[in-house]
């Protein structure tokens, strides 16, 4: 549209006349009215450890007859193979040569279960099928455990777990919220490069939609 309309005229957006209307009233005041749809190019990932140990265990894991208790204040997570570049095009899932990133430690500290990510992870769309299979998006969960009733053991030791972001698929899609819930009922590994894989309970949702009125 342009500014050549006369008073009282109504012009519409040239791409989609159902979206935005451009108006000049009798006083010469110009205005736009309508709906502009906006779509996120990123995916959102949240993580919650809802229980430690088996149900009814009072957040205790038993390994080789020794009970272990978690340090809720020391739980954290790291996102691996996030994608830091994208294309604003609905039919583009991933870049040919994506820029992968790994986050710093994201705190999940709490005084009791559940322990939740304080800040969500975000990544652009990713596809790790076929030749790209080694670049799947995953989370390393770190839980400090302390062996109870063992003489001389007073400190917590970090144990490592691998949490797939999309356990049943090989894509991370834009404008989607991956809501992951876990119960950690076993000890992980002491080696961060050889982690125990946890199958999460998760929900894949359309990211929440809102109508924002503005002028």
Short mmCIF file of N, CA and C in Angstrom, two decimals, residues 45-47 72-80 101-110 115-123 139-142:
data_model
loop_
_atom_site.label_atom_id
_atom_site.label_comp_id
_atom_site.label_asym_id
_atom_site.label_seq_id
_atom_site.Cartn_x
_atom_site.Cartn_y
_atom_site.Cartn_z
N UNK A 45 12.93 -26.20 25.24
CA UNK A 45 13.13 -27.48 25.93
C UNK A 45 13.13 -27.23 27.43
N UNK A 46 12.24 -27.90 28.15
CA UNK A 46 12.23 -27.81 29.61
C UNK A 46 12.42 -29.20 30.20
N UNK A 47 12.96 -29.26 31.41
CA UNK A 47 13.30 -30.53 32.04
C UNK A 47 12.95 -30.47 33.52
N UNK A 72 19.85 -31.97 46.28
CA UNK A 72 18.92 -31.24 45.41
C UNK A 72 19.51 -29.92 44.93
N UNK A 73 20.35 -29.32 45.75
CA UNK A 73 20.90 -28.02 45.40
C UNK A 73 22.03 -28.07 44.40
N UNK A 74 22.47 -29.26 44.03
CA UNK A 74 23.60 -29.38 43.11
C UNK A 74 23.25 -29.99 41.76
N UNK A 75 21.97 -30.19 41.49
CA UNK A 75 21.54 -30.81 40.22
C UNK A 75 21.64 -29.77 39.10
N UNK A 76 22.22 -30.19 37.97
CA UNK A 76 22.27 -29.28 36.83
C UNK A 76 22.22 -30.07 35.53
N UNK A 77 22.07 -29.36 34.42
CA UNK A 77 21.94 -30.00 33.11
C UNK A 77 22.71 -29.21 32.06
N UNK A 78 23.13 -29.92 31.01
CA UNK A 78 23.86 -29.31 29.88
C UNK A 78 23.20 -29.79 28.59
N UNK A 79 22.93 -28.87 27.67
CA UNK A 79 22.36 -29.22 26.36
C UNK A 79 23.49 -29.41 25.36
N UNK A 80 23.43 -30.51 24.60
CA UNK A 80 24.44 -30.82 23.58
C UNK A 80 23.81 -30.79 22.18
N UNK A 101 26.11 -26.07 19.13
CA UNK A 101 26.65 -25.48 20.35
C UNK A 101 26.34 -26.38 21.54
N UNK A 102 27.09 -26.16 22.60
CA UNK A 102 26.87 -26.83 23.87
C UNK A 102 26.74 -25.76 24.94
N UNK A 103 25.75 -25.88 25.80
CA UNK A 103 25.54 -24.85 26.81
C UNK A 103 26.50 -25.02 27.99
N UNK A 104 26.55 -24.01 28.82
CA UNK A 104 27.17 -24.15 30.13
C UNK A 104 26.21 -24.91 31.04
N UNK A 105 26.57 -25.03 32.30
CA UNK A 105 25.70 -25.71 33.25
C UNK A 105 24.44 -24.88 33.49
N UNK A 106 23.27 -25.51 33.35
CA UNK A 106 22.00 -24.85 33.67
C UNK A 106 21.51 -25.42 35.00
N UNK A 107 21.34 -24.56 35.97
CA UNK A 107 20.98 -25.00 37.32
C UNK A 107 19.57 -25.59 37.38
N UNK A 108 19.45 -26.65 38.16
CA UNK A 108 18.14 -27.22 38.49
C UNK A 108 18.00 -27.30 40.01
N UNK A 109 18.74 -26.45 40.71
CA UNK A 109 18.82 -26.51 42.16
C UNK A 109 17.46 -26.33 42.82
N UNK A 110 17.25 -27.08 43.88
CA UNK A 110 16.01 -27.01 44.63
C UNK A 110 16.29 -27.50 46.05
N UNK A 115 13.10 -31.09 40.85
CA UNK A 115 14.15 -30.17 40.45
C UNK A 115 13.91 -29.80 38.99
N UNK A 116 13.75 -28.52 38.72
CA UNK A 116 13.40 -28.07 37.37
C UNK A 116 14.43 -27.09 36.84
N UNK A 117 14.57 -27.09 35.52
CA UNK A 117 15.41 -26.08 34.89
C UNK A 117 14.88 -24.70 35.26
N UNK A 118 15.76 -23.84 35.76
CA UNK A 118 15.34 -22.49 36.09
C UNK A 118 15.10 -21.67 34.82
N UNK A 119 15.88 -21.94 33.80
CA UNK A 119 15.75 -21.25 32.51
C UNK A 119 15.68 -22.33 31.43
N UNK A 120 14.73 -22.27 30.50
CA UNK A 120 14.64 -23.30 29.46
C UNK A 120 15.84 -23.29 28.53
N UNK A 121 16.06 -24.40 27.87
CA UNK A 121 17.00 -24.47 26.74
C UNK A 121 16.26 -24.02 25.47
N UNK A 122 17.01 -23.42 24.55
CA UNK A 122 16.44 -23.06 23.25
C UNK A 122 17.41 -23.50 22.15
N UNK A 123 16.86 -23.98 21.06
CA UNK A 123 17.68 -24.36 19.90
C UNK A 123 16.85 -24.15 18.64
N UNK A 139 20.56 -34.06 26.41
CA UNK A 139 20.90 -33.35 27.65
C UNK A 139 21.73 -34.28 28.52
N UNK A 140 22.78 -33.73 29.10
CA UNK A 140 23.48 -34.44 30.17
C UNK A 140 22.93 -33.93 31.50
N UNK A 141 22.36 -34.83 32.27
CA UNK A 141 21.85 -34.51 33.60
C UNK A 141 22.89 -34.94 34.64
N UNK A 142 23.19 -34.06 35.57
CA UNK A 142 24.19 -34.34 36.61
C UNK A 142 23.51 -34.27 37.97
#
